[in-house]
GROMACS .gro file of C-alpha atoms in nm:
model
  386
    1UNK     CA    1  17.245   8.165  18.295
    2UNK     CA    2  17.242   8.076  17.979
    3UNK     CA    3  17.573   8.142  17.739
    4UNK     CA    4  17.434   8.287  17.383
    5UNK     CA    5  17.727   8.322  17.255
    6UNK     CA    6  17.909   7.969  17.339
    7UNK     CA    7  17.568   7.828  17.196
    8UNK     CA    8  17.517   7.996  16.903
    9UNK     CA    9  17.878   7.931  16.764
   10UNK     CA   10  17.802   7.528  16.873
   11UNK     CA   11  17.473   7.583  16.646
   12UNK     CA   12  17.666   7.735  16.335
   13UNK     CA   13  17.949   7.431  16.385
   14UNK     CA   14  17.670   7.206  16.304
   15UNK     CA   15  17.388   7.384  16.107
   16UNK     CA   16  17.359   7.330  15.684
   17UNK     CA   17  17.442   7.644  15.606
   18UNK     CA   18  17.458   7.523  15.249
   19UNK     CA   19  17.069   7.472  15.251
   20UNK     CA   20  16.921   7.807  15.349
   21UNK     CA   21  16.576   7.668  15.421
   22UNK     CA   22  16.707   7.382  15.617
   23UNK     CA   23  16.943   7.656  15.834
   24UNK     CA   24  16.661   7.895  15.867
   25UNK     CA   25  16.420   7.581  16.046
   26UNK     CA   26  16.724   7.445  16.221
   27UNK     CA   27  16.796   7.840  16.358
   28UNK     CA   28  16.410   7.867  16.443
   29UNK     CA   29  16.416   7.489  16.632
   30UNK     CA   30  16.742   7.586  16.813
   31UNK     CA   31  16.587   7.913  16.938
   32UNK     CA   32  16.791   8.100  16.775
   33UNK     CA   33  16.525   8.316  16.585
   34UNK     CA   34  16.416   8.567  16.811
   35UNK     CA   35  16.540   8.455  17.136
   36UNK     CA   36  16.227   8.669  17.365
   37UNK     CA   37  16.044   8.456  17.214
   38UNK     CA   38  15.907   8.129  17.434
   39UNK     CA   39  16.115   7.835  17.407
   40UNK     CA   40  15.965   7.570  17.150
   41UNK     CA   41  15.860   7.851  16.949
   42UNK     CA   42  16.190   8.009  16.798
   43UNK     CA   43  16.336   8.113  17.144
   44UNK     CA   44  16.495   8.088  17.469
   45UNK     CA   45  16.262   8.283  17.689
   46UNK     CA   46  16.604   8.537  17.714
   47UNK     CA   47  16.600   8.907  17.704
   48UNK     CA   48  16.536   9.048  17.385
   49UNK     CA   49  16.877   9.231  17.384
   50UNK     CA   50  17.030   8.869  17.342
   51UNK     CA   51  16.928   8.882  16.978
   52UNK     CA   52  17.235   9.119  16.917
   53UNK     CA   53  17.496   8.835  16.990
   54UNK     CA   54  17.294   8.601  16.842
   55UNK     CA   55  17.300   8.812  16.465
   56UNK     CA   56  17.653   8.905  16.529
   57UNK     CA   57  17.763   8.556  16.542
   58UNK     CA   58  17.565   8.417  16.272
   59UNK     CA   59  17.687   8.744  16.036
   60UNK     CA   60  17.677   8.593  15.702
   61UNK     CA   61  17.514   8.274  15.690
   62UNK     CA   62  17.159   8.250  15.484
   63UNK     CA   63  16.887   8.530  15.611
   64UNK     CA   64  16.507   8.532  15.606
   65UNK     CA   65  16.526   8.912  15.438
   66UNK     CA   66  16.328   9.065  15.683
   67UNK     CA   67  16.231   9.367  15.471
   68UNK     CA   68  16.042   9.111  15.243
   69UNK     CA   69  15.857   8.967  15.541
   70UNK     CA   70  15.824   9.259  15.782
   71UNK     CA   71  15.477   9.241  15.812
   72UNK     CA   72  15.519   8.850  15.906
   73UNK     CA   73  15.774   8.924  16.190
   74UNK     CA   74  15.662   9.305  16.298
   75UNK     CA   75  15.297   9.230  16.314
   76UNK     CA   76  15.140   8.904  16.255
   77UNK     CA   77  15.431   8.704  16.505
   78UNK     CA   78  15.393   8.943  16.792
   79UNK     CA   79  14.969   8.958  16.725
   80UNK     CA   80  14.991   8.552  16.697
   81UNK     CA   81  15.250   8.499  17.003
   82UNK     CA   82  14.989   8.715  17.245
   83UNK     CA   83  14.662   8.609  17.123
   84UNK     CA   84  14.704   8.257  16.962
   85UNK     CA   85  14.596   7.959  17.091
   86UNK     CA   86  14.895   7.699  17.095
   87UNK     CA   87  14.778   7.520  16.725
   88UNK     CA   88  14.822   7.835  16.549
   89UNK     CA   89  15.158   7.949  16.730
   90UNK     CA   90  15.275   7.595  16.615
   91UNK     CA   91  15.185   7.600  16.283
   92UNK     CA   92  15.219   7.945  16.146
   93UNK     CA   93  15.522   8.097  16.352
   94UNK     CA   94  15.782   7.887  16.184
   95UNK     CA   95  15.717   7.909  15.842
   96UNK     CA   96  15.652   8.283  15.897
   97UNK     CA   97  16.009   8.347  15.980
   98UNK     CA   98  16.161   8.117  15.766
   99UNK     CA   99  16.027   8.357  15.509
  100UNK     CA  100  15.835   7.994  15.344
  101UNK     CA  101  15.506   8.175  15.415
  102UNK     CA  102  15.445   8.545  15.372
  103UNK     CA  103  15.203   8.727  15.531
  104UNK     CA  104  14.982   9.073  15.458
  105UNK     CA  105  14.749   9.289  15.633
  106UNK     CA  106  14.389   9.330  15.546
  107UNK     CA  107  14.236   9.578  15.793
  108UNK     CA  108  14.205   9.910  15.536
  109UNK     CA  109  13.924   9.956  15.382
  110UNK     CA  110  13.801  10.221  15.102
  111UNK     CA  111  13.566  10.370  15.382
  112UNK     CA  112  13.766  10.278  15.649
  113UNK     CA  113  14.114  10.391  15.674
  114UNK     CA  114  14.154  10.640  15.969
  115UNK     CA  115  13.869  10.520  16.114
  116UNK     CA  116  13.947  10.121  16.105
  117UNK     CA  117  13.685  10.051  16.338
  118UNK     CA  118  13.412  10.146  16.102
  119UNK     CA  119  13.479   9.843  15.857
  120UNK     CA  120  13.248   9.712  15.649
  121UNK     CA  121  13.360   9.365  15.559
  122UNK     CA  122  13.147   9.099  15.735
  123UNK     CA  123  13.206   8.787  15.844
  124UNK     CA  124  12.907   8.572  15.908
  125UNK     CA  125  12.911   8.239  16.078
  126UNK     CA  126  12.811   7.919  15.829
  127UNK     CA  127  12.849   7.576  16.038
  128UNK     CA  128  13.190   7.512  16.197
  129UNK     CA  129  13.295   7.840  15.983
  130UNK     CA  130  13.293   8.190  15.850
  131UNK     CA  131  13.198   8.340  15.545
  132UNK     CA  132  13.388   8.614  15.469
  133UNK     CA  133  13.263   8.894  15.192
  134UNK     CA  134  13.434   9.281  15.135
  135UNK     CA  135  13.693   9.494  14.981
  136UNK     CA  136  14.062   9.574  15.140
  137UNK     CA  137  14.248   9.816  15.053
  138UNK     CA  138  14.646   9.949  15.050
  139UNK     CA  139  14.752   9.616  15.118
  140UNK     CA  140  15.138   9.523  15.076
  141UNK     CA  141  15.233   9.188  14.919
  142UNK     CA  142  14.911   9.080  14.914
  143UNK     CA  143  15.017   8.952  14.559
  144UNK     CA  144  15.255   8.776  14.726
  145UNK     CA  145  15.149   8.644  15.045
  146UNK     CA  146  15.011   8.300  15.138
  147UNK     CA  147  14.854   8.444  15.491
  148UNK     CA  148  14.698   8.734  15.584
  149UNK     CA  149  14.566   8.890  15.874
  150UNK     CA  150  14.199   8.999  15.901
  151UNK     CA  151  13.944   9.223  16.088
  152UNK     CA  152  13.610   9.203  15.962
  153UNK     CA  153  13.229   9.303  16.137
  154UNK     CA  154  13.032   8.978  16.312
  155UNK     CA  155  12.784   9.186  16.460
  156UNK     CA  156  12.679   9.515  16.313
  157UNK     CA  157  12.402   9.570  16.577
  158UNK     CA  158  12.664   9.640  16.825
  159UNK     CA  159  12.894   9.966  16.857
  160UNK     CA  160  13.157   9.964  16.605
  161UNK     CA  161  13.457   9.873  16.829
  162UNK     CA  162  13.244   9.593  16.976
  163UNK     CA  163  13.135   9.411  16.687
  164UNK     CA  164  13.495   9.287  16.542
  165UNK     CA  165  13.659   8.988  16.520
  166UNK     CA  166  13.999   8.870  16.429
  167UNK     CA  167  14.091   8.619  16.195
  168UNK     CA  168  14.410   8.422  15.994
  169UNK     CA  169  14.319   8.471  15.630
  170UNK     CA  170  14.414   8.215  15.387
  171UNK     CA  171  14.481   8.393  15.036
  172UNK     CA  172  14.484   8.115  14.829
  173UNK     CA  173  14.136   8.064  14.952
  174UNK     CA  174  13.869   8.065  14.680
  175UNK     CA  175  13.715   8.378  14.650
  176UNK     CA  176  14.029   8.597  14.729
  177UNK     CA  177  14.112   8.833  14.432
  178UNK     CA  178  14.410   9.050  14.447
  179UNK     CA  179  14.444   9.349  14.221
  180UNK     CA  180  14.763   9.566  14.185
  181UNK     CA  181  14.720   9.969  14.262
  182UNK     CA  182  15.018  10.137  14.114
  183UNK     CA  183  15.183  10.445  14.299
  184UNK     CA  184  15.356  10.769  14.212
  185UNK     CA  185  15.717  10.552  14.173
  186UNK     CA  186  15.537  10.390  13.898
  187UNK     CA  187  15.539  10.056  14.074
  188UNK     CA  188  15.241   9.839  14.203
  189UNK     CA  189  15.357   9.771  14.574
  190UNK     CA  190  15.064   9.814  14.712
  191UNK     CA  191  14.714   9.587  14.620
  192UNK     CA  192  14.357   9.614  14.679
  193UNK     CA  193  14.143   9.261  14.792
  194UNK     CA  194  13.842   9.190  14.703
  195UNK     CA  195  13.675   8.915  14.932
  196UNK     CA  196  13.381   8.726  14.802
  197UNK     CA  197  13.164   8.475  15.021
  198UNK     CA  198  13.548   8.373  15.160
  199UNK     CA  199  13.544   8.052  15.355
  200UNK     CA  200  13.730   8.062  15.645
  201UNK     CA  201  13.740   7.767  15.909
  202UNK     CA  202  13.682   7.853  16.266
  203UNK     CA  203  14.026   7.743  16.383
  204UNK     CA  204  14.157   8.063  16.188
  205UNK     CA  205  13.981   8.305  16.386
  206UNK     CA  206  14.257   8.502  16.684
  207UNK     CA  207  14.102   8.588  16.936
  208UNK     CA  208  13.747   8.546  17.098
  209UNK     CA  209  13.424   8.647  16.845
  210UNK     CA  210  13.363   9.015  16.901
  211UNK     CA  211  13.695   9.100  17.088
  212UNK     CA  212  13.892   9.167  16.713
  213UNK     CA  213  13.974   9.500  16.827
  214UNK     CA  214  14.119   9.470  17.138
  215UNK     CA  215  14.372   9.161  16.895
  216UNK     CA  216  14.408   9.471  16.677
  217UNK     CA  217  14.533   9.701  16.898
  218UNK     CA  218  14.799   9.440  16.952
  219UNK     CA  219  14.899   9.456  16.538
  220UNK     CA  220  14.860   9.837  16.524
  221UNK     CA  221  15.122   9.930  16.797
  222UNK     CA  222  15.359   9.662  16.682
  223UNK     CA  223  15.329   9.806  16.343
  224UNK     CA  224  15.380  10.170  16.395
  225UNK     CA  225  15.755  10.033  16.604
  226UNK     CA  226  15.789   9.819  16.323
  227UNK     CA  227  15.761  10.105  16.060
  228UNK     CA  228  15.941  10.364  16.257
  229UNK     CA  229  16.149  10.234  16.506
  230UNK     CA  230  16.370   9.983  16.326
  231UNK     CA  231  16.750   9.946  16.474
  232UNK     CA  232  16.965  10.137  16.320
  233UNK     CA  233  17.276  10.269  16.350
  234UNK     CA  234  17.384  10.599  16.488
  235UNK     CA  235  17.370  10.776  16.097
  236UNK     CA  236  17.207  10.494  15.952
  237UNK     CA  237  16.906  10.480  15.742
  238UNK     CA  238  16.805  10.754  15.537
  239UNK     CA  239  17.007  11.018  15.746
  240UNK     CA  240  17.327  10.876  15.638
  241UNK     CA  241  17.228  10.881  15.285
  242UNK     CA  242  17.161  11.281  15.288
  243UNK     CA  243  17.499  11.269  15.501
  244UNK     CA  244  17.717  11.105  15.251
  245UNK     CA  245  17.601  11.339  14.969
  246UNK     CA  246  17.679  11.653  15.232
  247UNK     CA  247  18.043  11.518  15.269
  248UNK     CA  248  18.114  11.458  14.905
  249UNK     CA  249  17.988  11.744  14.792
  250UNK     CA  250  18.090  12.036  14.945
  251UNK     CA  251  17.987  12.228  14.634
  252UNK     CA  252  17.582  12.191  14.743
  253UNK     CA  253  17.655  12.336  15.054
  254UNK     CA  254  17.475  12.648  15.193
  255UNK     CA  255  17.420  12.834  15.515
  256UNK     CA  256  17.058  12.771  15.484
  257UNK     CA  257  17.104  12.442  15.370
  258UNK     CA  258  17.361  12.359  15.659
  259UNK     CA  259  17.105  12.448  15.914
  260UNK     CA  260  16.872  12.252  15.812
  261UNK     CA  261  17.084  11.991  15.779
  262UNK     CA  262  17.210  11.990  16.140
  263UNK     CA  263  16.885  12.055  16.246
  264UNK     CA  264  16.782  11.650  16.028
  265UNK     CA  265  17.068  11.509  16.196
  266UNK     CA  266  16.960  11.624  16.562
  267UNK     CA  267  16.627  11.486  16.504
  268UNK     CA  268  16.729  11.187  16.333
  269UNK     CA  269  16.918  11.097  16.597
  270UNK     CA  270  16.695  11.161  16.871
  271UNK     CA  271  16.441  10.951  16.658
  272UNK     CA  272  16.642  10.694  16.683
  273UNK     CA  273  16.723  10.703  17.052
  274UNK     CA  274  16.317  10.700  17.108
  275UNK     CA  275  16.328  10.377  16.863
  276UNK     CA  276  16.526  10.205  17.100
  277UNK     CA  277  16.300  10.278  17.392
  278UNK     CA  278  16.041  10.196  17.197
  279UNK     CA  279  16.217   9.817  17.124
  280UNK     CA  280  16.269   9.794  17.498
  281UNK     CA  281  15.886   9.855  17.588
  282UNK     CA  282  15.794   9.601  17.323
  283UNK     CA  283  16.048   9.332  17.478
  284UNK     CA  284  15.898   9.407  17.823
  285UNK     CA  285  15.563   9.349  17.735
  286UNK     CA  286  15.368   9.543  17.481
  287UNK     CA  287  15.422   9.817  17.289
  288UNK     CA  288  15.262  10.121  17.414
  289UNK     CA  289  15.107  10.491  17.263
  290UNK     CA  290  15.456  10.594  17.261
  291UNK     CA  291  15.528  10.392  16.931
  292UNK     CA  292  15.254  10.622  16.768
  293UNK     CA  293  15.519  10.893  16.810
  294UNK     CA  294  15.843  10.698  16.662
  295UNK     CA  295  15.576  10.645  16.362
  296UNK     CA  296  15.523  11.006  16.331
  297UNK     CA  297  15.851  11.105  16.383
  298UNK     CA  298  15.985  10.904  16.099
  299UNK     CA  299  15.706  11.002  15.834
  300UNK     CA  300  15.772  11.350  15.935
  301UNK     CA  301  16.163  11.318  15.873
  302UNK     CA  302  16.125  11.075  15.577
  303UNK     CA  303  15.969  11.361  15.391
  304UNK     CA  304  16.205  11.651  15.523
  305UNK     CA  305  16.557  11.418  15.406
  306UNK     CA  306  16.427  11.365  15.112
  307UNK     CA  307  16.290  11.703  15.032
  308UNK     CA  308  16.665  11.789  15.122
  309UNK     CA  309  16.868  11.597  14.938
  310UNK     CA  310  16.678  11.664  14.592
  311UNK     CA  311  16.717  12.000  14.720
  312UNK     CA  312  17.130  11.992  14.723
  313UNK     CA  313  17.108  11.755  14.416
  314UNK     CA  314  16.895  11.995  14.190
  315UNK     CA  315  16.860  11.893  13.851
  316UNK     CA  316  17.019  11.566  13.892
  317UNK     CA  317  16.774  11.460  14.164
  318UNK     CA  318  16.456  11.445  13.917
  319UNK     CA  319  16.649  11.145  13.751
  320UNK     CA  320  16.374  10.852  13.816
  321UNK     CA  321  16.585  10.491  13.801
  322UNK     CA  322  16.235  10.326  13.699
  323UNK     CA  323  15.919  10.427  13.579
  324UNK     CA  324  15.821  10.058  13.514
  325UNK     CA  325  15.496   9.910  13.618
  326UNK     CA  326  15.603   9.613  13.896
  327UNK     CA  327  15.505   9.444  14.167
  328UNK     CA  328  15.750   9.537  14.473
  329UNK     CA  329  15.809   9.329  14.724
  330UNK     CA  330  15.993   9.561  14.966
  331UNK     CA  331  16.098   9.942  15.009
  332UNK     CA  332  16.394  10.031  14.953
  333UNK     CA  333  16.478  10.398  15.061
  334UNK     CA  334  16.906  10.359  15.088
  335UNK     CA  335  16.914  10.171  14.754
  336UNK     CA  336  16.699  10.342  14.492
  337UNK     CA  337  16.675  10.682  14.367
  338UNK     CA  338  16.666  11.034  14.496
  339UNK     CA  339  16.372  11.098  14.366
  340UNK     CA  340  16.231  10.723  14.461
  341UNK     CA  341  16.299  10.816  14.784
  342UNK     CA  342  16.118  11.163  14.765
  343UNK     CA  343  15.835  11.057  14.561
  344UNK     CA  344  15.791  10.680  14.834
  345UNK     CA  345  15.843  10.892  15.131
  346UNK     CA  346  15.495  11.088  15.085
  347UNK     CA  347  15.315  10.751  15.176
  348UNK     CA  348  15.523  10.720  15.500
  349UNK     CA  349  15.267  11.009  15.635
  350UNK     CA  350  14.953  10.755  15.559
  351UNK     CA  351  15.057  10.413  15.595
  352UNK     CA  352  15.057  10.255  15.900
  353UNK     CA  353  14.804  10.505  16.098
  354UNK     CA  354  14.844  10.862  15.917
  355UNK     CA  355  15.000  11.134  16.096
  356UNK     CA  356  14.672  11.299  16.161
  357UNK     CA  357  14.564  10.988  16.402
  358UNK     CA  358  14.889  10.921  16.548
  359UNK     CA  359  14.898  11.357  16.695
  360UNK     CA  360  14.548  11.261  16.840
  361UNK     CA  361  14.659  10.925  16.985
  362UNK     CA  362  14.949  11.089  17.131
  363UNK     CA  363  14.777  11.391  17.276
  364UNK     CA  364  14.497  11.143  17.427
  365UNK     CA  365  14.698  10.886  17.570
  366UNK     CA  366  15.053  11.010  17.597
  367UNK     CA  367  14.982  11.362  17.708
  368UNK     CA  368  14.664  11.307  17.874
  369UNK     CA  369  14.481  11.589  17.659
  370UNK     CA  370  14.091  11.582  17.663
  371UNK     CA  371  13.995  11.342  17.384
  372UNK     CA  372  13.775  11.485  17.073
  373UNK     CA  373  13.401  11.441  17.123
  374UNK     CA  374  13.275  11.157  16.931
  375UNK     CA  375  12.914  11.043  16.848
  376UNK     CA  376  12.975  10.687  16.710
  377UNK     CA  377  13.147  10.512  16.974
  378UNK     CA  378  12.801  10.450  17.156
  379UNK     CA  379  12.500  10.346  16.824
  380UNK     CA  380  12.544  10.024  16.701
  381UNK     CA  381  12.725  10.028  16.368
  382UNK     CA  382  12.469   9.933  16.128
  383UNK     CA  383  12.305  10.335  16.235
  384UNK     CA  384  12.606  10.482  16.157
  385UNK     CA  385  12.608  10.713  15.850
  386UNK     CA  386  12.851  10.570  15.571
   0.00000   0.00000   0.00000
């Protein structure tokens, strides 16, 4: 069996930790980046919960910011790991965690949010290629990112599910035009993408033509752990911010208010709990329905911490740090203000599948509650009403 620890403190002896690119590819080629992962490709083939030694022994030394690349490591690296062929596991996985190549999402669309199988953007084949044309929308560091991942239509005559396919977009491509859309914190984090006769070689394309849904499925319950079930500590995370203005000011404090907040902490903590179950599914295998709850669970208590805490704060709460137009790179609920938090914590109930979608996946698949009756699932797209 192998000995993470004894290796990992023989890596750090040696590594050039006064390079931080250099570390972060020596880290990745020792496979010492996530260590589930196969060997050759920033792993050891070990169980997942080997990654805790592995961070606790290299505490301090340069980091890839995950929060900066989260969509890199919580959805395109688990998407590209299961449906990748071994070219594009080689070639993108490395400088995706490095943090050399960022990555975004472009499945939203302005008619297609909820419903992300009714996309419009088409791909259409042109020689030993795609052409790519459409409009994304709600996309996060798109104005950053050198990759993105794509669904777009290749066959509208089909059923809407059945006509997808997957691809590896390259935003530097020509064509690609990112625009900023500016939110109620007065910064542009999210952008919208417009996509205009896109070339995209057929190398970039995940997954088999007309099976992008079933490669979606893989990104969509990675992302709703990613979003919602991140490790924290017991009291971590937003939780422990509301619970360090409770303790230091005992002046706020109310019956009413002290319900409530025991009642936050109990559910914080049982969110939590689920996260971690959640984190063990995903290292088993893949994520299942059950991350569609840790989503909703932490939109849901997101908005009720925050409500609460500019609550006990009053007047002081409405205090906005920043009301300057910028492009943000990463959310930051523990380090920016009250009312930041508040005012960011409404889109946690619409990004990432909104909490509408996530109550019916969970009653369908998790609860085993008749499903809705639906009309489109069986026409061929190009029928259906828009």
């Amino acid at each position: 069996m192998t000995d993470v620890r004894e290796l990992v403190r023989a890596f750090r002896a040696s590594a050039p930790t006064d390079d931080p690119v250099a570390f972060l590819r020596a880290r990745f080629d020792a496979g010492l980046a996530w260590v589930h992962y196969p060997a050759g490709l920033g792993g050891l083939g070990l169980p997942r919960e080997q990654q805790a030694i592995v961070d606790e022994e290299l505490a301090g030394t340069p980091s890839n910011d995950p929060r900066r690349i989260g969509i890199g490591l919580g959805m395109a690296a688990p998407t590209l790991l299961r449906h990748g062929t071994a070219a594009q596991k080689r070639r993108f996985l490395r400088p995706l965690w490095t943090g050399e190549e960022l990555w975004c999402q472009l499945f939203s669309e302005p008619g297609a949010g909820s419903d992300l199988a009714g996309l419009a953007t088409r791909a259409v084949r042109d020689g030993d290629g795609w052409r790519i044309t459409g409009q994304k929308v709600w996309t996060s560091m798109a104005h950053r990112a050198r990759w993105a991942i794509l669904l777009a239509r290749t066959d509208p005559d089909l059923p809407k599910h059945r006509g997808l396919t997957y691809f590896v977009c390259d935003m530097t491509a020509p064509g690609v035009d990112v625009r900023p859309l500016r939110q109620l914190t007065g910064e542009a984090e999210f952008n919208e993408v417009f996509l205009t006769d896109v070339f995209l070689p057929d190398d970039l394309r995940l997954g088999a033509v007309g099976e992008g849904w079933a490669v979606a499925r893989t990104t969509l319950m990675n992302e709703r752990v990613s979003i919602g079930g991140g490790a924290l500590p017991r009291g971590g995370g937003l939780i422990g911010v509301l619970t360090a203005l409770w303790t230091g000011r005992p002046d706020v404090r109310t019956a009413a208010a002290h319900d409530e907040m025991m009642r936050l902490w109990v559910a914080a903590e049982a969110a939590r709990l689920t996260g971690v179950r959640a984190r063990q599914q995903l290292a088993a295998g893949d994520p299942g329905p059950e991350g569609s709850a840790v989503k909703l669970a932490f939109a849901e208590l997101a908005q009720r911490i925050t409500g609460l805490e500019l609550e006990l704060r009053g007047a002081d709460g409405l205090r906005h740090d920043d009301w300057t137009m910028r492009r943000g790179e990463a959310v930051d609920f523990e380090g920016r203000s009250p009312t930041y938090r508040w005012l960011r914590a409404k889109g946690t109930s619409i990004e990432g599948g909104t909490s509408e979608i996530l109550r019916n996946i969970i009653a369908e698949r998790v609860l085993g509650l008749p499903a809705e009756p639906r009309t489109d699932t069986t026409v061929p797209w190009r029928e259906l009403p828009r």
